[in-house]
Coordinates of C-alpha atoms in Angstrom, one line a residue:
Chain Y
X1 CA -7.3 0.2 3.0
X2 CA -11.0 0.7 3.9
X3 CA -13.0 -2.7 4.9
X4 CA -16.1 -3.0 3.6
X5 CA -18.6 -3.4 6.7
X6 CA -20.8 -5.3 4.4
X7 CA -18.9 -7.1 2.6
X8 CA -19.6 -11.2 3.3
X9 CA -16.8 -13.0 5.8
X10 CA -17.6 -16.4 5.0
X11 CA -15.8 -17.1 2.1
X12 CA -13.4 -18.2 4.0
X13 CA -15.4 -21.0 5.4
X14 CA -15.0 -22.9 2.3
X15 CA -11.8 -25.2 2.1
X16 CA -11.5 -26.6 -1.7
X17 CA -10.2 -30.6 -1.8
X18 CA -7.6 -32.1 -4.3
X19 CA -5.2 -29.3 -4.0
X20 CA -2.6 -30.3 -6.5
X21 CA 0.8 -31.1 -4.8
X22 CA 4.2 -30.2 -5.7
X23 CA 7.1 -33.2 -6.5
X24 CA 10.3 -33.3 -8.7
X25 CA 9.8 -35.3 -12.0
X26 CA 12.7 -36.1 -14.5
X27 CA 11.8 -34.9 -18.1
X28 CA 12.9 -35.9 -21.4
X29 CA 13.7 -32.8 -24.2
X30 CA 10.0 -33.0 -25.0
X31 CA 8.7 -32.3 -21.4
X32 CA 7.7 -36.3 -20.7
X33 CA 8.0 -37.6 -17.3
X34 CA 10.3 -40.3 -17.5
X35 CA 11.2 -40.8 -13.0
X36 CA 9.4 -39.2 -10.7
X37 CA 10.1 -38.4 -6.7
X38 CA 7.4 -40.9 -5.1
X39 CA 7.7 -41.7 -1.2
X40 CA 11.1 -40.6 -1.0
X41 CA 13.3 -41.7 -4.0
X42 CA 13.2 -41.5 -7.7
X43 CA 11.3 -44.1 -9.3
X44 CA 11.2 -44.7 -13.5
X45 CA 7.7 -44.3 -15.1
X46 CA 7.3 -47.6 -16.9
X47 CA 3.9 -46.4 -19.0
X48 CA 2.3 -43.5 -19.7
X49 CA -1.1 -44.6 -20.1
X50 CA -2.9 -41.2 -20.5
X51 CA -2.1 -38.2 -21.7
X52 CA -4.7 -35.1 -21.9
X53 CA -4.6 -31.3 -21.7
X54 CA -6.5 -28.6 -20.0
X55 CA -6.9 -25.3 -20.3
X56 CA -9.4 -23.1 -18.4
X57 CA -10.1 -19.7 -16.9
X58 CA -8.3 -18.0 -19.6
X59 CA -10.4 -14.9 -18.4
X60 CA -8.9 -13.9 -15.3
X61 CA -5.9 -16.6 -14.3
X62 CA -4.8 -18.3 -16.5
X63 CA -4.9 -22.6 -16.1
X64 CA -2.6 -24.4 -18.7
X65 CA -2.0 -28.0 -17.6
X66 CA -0.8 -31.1 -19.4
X67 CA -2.1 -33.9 -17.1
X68 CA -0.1 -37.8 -17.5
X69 CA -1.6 -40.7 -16.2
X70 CA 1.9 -42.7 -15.9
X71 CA 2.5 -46.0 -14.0
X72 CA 5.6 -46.4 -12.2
X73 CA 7.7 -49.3 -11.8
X74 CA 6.3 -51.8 -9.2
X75 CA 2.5 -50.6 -10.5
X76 CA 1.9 -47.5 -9.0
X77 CA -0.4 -45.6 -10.8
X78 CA 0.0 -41.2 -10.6
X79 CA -1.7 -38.7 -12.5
X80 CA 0.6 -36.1 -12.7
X81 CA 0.7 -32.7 -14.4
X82 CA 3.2 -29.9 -15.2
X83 CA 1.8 -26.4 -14.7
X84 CA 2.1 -24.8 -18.5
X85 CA 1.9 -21.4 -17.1
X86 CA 4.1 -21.3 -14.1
X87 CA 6.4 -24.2 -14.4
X88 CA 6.3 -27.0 -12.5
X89 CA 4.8 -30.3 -11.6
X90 CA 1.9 -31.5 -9.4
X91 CA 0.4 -34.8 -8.4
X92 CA -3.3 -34.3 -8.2
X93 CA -6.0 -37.3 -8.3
X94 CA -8.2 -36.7 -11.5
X95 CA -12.2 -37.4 -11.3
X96 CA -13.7 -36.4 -14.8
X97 CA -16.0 -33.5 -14.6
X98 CA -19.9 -34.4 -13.9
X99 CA -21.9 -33.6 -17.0
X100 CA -24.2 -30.0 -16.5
X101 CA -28.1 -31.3 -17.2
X102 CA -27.4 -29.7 -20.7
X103 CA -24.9 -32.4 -21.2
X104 CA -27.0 -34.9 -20.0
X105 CA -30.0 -34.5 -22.2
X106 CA -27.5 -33.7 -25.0
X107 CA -25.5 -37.0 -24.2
X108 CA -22.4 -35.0 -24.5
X109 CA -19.2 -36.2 -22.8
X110 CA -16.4 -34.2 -21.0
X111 CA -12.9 -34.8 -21.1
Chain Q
X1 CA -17.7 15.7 18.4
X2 CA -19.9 12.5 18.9
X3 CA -18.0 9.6 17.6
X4 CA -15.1 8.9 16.8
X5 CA -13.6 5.9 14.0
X6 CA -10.2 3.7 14.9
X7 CA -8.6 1.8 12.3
X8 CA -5.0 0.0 12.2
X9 CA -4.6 -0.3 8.4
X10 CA -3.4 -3.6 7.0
X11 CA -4.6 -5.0 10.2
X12 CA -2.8 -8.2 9.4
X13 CA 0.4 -7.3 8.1
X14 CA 0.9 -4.4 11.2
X15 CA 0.9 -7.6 13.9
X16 CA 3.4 -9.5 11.6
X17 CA 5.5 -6.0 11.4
X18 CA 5.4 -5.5 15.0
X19 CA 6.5 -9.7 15.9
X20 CA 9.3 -8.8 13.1
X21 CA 10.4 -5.4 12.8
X22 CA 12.5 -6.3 10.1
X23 CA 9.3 -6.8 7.5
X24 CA 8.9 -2.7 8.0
X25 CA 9.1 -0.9 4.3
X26 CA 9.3 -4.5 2.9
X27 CA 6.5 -6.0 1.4
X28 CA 4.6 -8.6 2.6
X29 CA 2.1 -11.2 1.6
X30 CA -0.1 -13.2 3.8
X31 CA -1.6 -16.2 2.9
X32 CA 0.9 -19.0 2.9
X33 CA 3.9 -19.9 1.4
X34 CA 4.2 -18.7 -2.5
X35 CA 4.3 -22.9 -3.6
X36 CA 0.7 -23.6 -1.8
X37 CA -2.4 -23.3 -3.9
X38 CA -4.1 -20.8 -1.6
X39 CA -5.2 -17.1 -2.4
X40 CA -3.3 -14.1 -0.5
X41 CA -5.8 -12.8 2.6
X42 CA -3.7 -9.9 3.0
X43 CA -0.7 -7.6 1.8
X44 CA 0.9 -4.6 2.4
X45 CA 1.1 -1.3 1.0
X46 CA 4.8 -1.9 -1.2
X47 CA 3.0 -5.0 -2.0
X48 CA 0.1 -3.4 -3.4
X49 CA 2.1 -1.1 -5.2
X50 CA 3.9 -4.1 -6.8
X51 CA 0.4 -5.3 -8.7
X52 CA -0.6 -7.8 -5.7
X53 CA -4.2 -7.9 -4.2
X54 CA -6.0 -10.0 -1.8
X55 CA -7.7 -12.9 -3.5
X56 CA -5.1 -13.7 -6.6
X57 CA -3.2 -16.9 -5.9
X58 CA -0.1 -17.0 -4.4
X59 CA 2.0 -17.9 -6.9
X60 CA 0.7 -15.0 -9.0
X61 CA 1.8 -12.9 -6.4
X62 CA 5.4 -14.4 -6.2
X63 CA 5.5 -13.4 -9.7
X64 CA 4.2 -9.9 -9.6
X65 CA 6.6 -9.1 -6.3
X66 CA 9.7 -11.5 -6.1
X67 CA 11.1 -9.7 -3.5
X68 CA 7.8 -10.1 -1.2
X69 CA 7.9 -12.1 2.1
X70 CA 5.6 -14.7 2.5
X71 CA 3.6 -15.6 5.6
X72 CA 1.6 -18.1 6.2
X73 CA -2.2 -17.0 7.5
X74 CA -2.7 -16.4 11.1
X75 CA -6.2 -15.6 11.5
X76 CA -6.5 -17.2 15.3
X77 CA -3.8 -14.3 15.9
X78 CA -5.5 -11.5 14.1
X79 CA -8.8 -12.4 15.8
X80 CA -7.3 -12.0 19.3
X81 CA -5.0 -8.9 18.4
X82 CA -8.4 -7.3 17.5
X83 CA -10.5 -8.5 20.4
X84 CA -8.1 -7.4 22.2
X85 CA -7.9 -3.8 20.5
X86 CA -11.4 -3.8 21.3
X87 CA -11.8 -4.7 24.4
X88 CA -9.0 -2.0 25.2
X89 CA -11.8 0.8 23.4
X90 CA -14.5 -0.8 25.3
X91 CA -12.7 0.1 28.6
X92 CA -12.6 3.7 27.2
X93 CA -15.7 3.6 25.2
X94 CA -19.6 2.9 26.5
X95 CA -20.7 2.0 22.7
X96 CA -18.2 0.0 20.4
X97 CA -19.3 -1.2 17.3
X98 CA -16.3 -3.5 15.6
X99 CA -16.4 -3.2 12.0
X100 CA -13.7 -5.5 10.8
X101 CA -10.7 -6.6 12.7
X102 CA -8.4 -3.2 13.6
X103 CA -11.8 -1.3 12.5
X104 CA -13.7 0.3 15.2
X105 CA -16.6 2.9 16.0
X106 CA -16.8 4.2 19.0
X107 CA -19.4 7.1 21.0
X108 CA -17.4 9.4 22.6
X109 CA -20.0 12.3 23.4
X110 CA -19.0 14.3 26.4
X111 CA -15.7 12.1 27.3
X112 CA -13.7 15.6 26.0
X113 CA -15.7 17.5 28.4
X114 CA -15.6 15.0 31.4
X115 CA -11.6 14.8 31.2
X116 CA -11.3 18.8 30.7
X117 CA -9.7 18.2 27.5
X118 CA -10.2 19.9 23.8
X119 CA -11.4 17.0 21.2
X120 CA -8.4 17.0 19.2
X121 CA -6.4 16.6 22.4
X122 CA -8.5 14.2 23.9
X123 CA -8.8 11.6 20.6
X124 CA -5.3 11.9 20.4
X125 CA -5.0 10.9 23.6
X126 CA -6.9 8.1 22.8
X127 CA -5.3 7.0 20.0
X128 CA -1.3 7.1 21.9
X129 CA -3.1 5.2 24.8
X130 CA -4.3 2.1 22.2
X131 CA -1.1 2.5 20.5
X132 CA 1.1 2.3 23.5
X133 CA -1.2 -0.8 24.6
X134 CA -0.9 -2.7 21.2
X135 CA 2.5 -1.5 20.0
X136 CA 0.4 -1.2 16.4
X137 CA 0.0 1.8 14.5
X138 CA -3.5 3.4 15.3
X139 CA -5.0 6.2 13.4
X140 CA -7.8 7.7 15.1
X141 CA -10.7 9.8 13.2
X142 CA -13.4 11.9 15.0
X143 CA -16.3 14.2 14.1
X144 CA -20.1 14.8 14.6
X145 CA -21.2 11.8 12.7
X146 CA -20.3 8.4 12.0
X147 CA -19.5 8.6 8.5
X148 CA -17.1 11.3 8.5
X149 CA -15.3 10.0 11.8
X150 CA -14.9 6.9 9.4
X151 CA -13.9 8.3 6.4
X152 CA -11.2 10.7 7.9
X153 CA -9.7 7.5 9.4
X154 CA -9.5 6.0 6.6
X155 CA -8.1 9.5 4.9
X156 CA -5.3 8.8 6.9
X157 CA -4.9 5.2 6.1
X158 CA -4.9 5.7 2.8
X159 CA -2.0 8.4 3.1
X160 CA -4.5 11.0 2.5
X161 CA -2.2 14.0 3.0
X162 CA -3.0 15.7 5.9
X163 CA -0.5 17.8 6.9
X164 CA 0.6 17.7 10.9
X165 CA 0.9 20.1 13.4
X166 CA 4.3 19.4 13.4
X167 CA 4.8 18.9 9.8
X168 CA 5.0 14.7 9.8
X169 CA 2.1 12.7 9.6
X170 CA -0.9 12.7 11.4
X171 CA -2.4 10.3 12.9
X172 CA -5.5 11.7 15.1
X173 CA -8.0 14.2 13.4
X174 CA -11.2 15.6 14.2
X175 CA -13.7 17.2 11.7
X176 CA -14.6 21.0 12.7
X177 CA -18.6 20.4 13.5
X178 CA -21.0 22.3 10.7
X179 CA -17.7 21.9 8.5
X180 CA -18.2 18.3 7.5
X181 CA -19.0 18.8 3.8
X182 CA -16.3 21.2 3.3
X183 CA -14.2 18.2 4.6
X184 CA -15.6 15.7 3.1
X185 CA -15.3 17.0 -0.6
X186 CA -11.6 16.5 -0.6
X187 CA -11.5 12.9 0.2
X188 CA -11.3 10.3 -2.3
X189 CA -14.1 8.2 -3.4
X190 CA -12.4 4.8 -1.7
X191 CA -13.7 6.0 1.7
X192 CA -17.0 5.6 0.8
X193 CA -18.3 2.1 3.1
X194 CA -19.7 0.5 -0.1
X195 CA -18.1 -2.8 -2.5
X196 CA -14.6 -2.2 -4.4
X197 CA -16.8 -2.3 -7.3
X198 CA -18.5 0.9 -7.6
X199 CA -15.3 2.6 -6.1
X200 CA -13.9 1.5 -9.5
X201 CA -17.4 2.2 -11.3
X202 CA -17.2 5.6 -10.1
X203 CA -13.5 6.7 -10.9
X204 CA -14.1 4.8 -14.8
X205 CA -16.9 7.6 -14.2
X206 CA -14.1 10.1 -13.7
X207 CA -15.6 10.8 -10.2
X208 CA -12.5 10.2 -7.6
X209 CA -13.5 13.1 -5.3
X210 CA -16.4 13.0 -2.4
X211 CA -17.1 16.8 -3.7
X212 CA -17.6 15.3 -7.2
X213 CA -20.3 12.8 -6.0
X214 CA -22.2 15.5 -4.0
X215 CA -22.4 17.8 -6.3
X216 CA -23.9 14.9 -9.0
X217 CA -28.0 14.9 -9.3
X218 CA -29.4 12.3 -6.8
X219 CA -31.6 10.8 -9.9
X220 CA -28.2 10.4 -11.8
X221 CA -26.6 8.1 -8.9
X222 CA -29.8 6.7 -8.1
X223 CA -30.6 5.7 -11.9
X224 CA -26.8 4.0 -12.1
X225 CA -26.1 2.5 -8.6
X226 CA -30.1 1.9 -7.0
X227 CA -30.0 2.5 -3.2
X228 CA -26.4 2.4 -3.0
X229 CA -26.4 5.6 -4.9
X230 CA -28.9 7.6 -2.9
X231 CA -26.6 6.6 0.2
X232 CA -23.0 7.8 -1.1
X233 CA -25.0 11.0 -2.2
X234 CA -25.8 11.5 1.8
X235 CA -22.9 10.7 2.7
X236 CA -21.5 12.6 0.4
X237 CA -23.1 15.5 1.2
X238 CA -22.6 15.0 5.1
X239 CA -26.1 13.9 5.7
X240 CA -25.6 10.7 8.0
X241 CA -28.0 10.0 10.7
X242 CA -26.8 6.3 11.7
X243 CA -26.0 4.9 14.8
X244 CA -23.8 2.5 16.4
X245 CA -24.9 -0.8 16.7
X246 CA -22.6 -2.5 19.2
X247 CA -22.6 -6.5 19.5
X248 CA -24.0 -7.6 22.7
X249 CA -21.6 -8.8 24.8
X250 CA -21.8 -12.4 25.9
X251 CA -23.3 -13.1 29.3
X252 CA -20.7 -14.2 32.4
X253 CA -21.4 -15.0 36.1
X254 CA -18.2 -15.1 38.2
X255 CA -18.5 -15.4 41.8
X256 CA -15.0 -15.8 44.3
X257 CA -15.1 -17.4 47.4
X258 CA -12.5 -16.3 50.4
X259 CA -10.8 -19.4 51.7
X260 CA -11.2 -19.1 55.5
X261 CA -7.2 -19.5 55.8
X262 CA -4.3 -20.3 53.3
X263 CA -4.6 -23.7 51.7
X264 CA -2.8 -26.0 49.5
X265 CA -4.7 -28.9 50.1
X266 CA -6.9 -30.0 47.5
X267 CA -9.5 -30.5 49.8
X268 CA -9.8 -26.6 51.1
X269 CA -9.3 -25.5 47.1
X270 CA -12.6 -28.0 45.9
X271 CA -14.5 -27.2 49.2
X272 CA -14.3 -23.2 48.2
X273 CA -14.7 -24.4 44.5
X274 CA -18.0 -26.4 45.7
X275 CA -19.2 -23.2 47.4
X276 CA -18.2 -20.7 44.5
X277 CA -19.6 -22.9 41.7
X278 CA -23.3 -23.7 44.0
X279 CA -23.3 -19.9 43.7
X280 CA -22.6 -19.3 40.2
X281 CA -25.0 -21.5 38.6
X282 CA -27.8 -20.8 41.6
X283 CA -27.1 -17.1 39.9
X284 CA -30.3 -15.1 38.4
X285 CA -28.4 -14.5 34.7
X286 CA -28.1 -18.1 34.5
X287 CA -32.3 -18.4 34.4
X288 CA -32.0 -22.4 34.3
X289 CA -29.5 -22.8 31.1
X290 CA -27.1 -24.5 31.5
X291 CA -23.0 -23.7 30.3
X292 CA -20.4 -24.6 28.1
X293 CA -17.5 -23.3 29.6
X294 CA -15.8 -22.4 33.2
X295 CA -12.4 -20.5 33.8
X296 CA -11.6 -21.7 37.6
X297 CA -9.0 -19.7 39.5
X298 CA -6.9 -19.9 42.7
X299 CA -6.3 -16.5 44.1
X300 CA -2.6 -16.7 46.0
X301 CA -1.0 -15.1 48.6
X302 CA 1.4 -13.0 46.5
X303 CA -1.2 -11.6 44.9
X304 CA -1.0 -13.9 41.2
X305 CA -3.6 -16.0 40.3
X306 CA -3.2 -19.7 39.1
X307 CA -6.2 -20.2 36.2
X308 CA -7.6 -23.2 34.8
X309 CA -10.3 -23.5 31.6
X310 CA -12.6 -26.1 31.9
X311 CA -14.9 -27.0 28.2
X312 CA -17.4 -29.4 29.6
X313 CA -18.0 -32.1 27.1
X314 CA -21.6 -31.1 27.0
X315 CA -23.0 -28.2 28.6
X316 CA -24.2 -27.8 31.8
X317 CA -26.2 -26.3 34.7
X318 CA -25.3 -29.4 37.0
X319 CA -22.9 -27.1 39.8
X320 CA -22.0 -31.7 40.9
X321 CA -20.8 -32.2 37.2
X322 CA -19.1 -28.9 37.2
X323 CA -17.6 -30.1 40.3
X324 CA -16.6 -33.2 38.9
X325 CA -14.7 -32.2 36.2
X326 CA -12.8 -29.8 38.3
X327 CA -11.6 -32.1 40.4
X328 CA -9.6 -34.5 37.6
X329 CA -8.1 -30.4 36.6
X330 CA -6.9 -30.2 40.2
X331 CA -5.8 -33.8 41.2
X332 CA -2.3 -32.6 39.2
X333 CA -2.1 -29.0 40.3
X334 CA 0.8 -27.9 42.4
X335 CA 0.4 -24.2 43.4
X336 CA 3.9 -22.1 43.7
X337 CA 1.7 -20.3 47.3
X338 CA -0.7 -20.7 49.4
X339 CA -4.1 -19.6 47.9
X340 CA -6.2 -17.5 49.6
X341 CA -9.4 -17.3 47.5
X342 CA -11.3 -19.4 44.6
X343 CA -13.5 -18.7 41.9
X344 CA -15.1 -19.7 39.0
X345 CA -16.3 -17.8 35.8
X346 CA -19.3 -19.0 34.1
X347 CA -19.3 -18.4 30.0
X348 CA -21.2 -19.8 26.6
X349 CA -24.4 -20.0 28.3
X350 CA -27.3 -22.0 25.8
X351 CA -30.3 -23.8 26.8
X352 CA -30.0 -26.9 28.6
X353 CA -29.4 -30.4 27.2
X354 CA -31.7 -33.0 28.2
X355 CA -31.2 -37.3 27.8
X356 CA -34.1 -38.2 27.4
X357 CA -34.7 -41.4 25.0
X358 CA -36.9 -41.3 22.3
X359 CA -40.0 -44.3 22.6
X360 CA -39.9 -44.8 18.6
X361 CA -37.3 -43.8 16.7
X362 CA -34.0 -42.4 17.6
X363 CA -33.1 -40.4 14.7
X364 CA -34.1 -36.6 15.4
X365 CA -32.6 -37.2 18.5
X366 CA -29.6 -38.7 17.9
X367 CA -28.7 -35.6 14.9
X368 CA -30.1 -32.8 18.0
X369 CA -27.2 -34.6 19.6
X370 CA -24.8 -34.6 17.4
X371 CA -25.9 -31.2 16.0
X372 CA -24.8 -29.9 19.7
X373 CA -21.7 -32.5 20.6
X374 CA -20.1 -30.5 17.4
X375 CA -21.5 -27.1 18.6
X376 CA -20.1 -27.8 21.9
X377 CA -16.7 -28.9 20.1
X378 CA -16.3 -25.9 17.7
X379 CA -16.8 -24.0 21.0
X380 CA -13.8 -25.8 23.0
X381 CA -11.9 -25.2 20.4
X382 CA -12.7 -21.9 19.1
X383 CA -12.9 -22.3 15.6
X384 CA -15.0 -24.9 13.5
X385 CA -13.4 -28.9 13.9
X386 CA -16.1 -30.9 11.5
X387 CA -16.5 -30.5 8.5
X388 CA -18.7 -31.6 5.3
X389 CA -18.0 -32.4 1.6
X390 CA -20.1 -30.2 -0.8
X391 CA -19.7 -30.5 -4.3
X392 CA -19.0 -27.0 -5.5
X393 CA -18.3 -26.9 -9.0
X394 CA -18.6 -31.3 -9.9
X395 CA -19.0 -29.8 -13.8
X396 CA -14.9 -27.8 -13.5
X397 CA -12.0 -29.3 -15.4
X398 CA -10.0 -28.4 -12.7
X399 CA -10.1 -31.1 -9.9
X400 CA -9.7 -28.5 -7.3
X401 CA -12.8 -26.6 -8.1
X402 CA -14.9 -29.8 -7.6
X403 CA -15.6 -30.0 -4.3
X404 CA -14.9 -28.4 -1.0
X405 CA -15.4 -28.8 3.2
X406 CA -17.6 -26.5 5.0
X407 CA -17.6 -26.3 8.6
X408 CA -20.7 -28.3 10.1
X409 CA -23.6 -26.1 10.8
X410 CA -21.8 -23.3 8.8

């Protein structure tokens, strides 16, 4: 392969935060956590608080997730998701999007 | 022939192939492991072939190429392995111009001549000496002008076929001077030096040929692609006039001092160290900057050399400090013989850093400072240590897309 002697090298540069990260999660028939793996043994989710679905990106890679905000026994509160379109599931703080200036004079909401 | 093009295709995946010759004819994906959220930086040739490309995640590749290895990214590595490879040209080369890492131009007008060898015997010559010094696969291109050194280079990388004197591949070959055209015509259109884009622009075009482009109108190429256009259609057509344009190389003062007998104490090693050091930063090059950096060495009587790197914690042009900070490296430093010489190398020159406190407010000051304390730290370390949060993308619905760290002063 030929590199491109212009093409930019600082893309690099950038290191995104809140990468999700893998754990192990016990689910029920319907795909619901019901114990996740949390600081090194399995613990029972006592509530799921939250439950909410995104999909994005559907143009080039597709992102199917279905998040859970679930509390675990002792208090601990996780948002979790399981990865629609290659299995799996993730732990992965959630901050709701920040509304676009459109948004704001439309007073629209996200999520 | 004037110049001549050096390339060791998948730059990346040849060091990890020479470390491990088991990854050879397997392919390979570089990046991290498949699990981590991270894009692939680089991949090889059965990988490619597979569906994988630098820049889809990882675990897109896992699912395109099962079979692929994984490694994780090494780029502190690859940037060594292809200083290295250039450093090695440079010692063969008077003009180098690096291109990417394991992609270099080099002039090599007359060196045929001046060795009594043909061209195609002396670049291939060149290219078994890099080879043999690297243990990577070099391909080496050459020819009257920079472009078409380059792009029968990359012929060869791409697997152009070009058939060998001995009938296996070739990995040296030199474009007949007047002849380049003729050449050039044959090649495909992914040796042209411009954006994966308008490769793919032009072979939706049906143009996959060099001949093809050169034989278009330059209004038609000009009207679709802008300059880009007028440029492939020189190229294309062997007009190329361009020059190298080699980096500068960075600035060093070393100066070695002859002990007047074997020593061992560290008293003779910091009195020649006081003497080499006074001379090194009373040198001209220096012109009253001051330093970041200082490689010290003990020259012994076997002939080896015991080395020591000093990153002062702010630069320099104080010889005393120098001194200083030398003398808490030695305090621990046993040498295996007696040394007969010191020296010192001076390196990362900059202007000088000055204490002086601010009568009213400290606060340009104190961010000049710590502008330069982080400077001075991405240099000890040799790649960027501070970083700031940027919100990238605060409107995504993915939390990862959100926000981001970019190195300080980046």
């Amino acid at each position: 392969m030929v590199a491109y002697p212009g093409a930019p090298g600082g893309a690099r540069s950038l290191r995104f935060l809140n990468q999700p990260r893998g754990l192990a999660v016990e689910a029920d028939e319907q795909g619901t956590p019901r114990a996740i793996a949390w600081q090194g043994r399995f613990r029972r989710v006592a509530a799921i608080l939250e439950r909410w679905r995104v999909d994005d990106e559907w143009w080039r890679e597709e992102i199917a997730r279905l998040y859970y905000e679930v509390e675990l026994e002792g208090g601990r509160r996780l948002t979790v998701f399981r990865d629609l379109v290659a299995g799996g599931w993730f732990v992965q703080s959630y901050r709701a999007p920040a509304l676009t200036r459109e948004q704001r004079g439309g007073g629209g909401r996200s999520r | 022939m004037e110049f001549a093009c050096i390339q060791v295709p998948w730059f990346g995946i040849a060091i990890a192939r020479r470390e491990n010759p088991r990854l050879e004819g397997r392919p390979v994906v570089v990046g991290g492991a498949p699990e981590e959220h991270a894009e692939v930086t680089a991949c090889s040739a059965e990988a490619m072939a597979a569906g994988v490309a630098p820049g889809m995640s990882l675990r897109r590749a896992l699912a395109l190429c099962p079979g692929a290895v994984f490694l994780p990214l090494a780029a502190s590595v690859i940037r060594a392995e292809a200083e290295r490879l250039a450093s090695l040209l440079r010692e063969r080369s008077p003009v180098v111009e690096e291109v990417g890492e394991g992609h270099l131009h080099c002039e090599v007008r007359g060196l045929p001549a001046l060795f009594g060898l043909g061209t195609a015997e002396y670049l291939a010559q060149l290219r078994e000496s890099l080879a043999g010094a690297t243990g990577l696969p070099v391909l080496a291109g050459g020819a009257a002008t920079v472009f078409a050194a380059h792009a029968a280079c990359s012929a060869l990388g791409l697997g152009f076929a070009v058939a060998g004197d001995r009938g296996g591949p070739r990995s040296s070959i030199v474009v007949v001077p007047g002849r380049e055209r003729e050449f050039l015509a044959l090649l495909p259109v992914e040796v042209l030096p411009v954006e994966p884009a308008m490769h793919q622009r032009l072979r939706l075009f049906g143009i996959e040929r060099l001949g093809q482009v050169a034989a278009l109108p330059l209004s038609a190429l000009q009207a679709q692609f802008g300059p880009a256009g007028r440029r492939v259609w020189e190229l294309a057509n062997g007009r190329d006039a361009s020059r190298l344009q080699p980096a500068s190389a960075e600035a060093r003062i070393a100066v070695e001092v002859e002990l007047p007998g074997p020593a061992v104490s560290q008293a003779a090693l910091l009195a020649g160290s006081e003497a080499a050091l006074g001379r090194a930063f009373s040198d001209d090059a220096l012109q009253g900057r001051a330093v970041r950096m200082a490689t010290w060495w003990a020259g012994l009587e076997d002939g080896t050399r015991v080395t020591r790197r000093l990153a002062f914690r702010e630069p320099t042009g104080d010889p005393r400090h120098a001194l200083f900070v030398l003398r808490s490296r030695l305090e621990t430093l046993r040498l295996p013989s007696p040394a007969v010489s010191v020296g010192v190398e001076l390196r990362g020159m900059c202007s000088e850093y000055a204490h002086q406190q601010l009568l009213w407010s400290a606060g340009q000051g104190r961010r000049r400072e710590l502008d330069e304390a982080i400077a001075q730290l991405h240099a000890r370390a040799g790649e960027p240590q501070v970083f700031r949060i940027v919100e990238v993308q605060p409107w995504s619905r993915i939390p990862e897309r959100q926000a981001a760290l970019v190195a300080y002063g980046s």
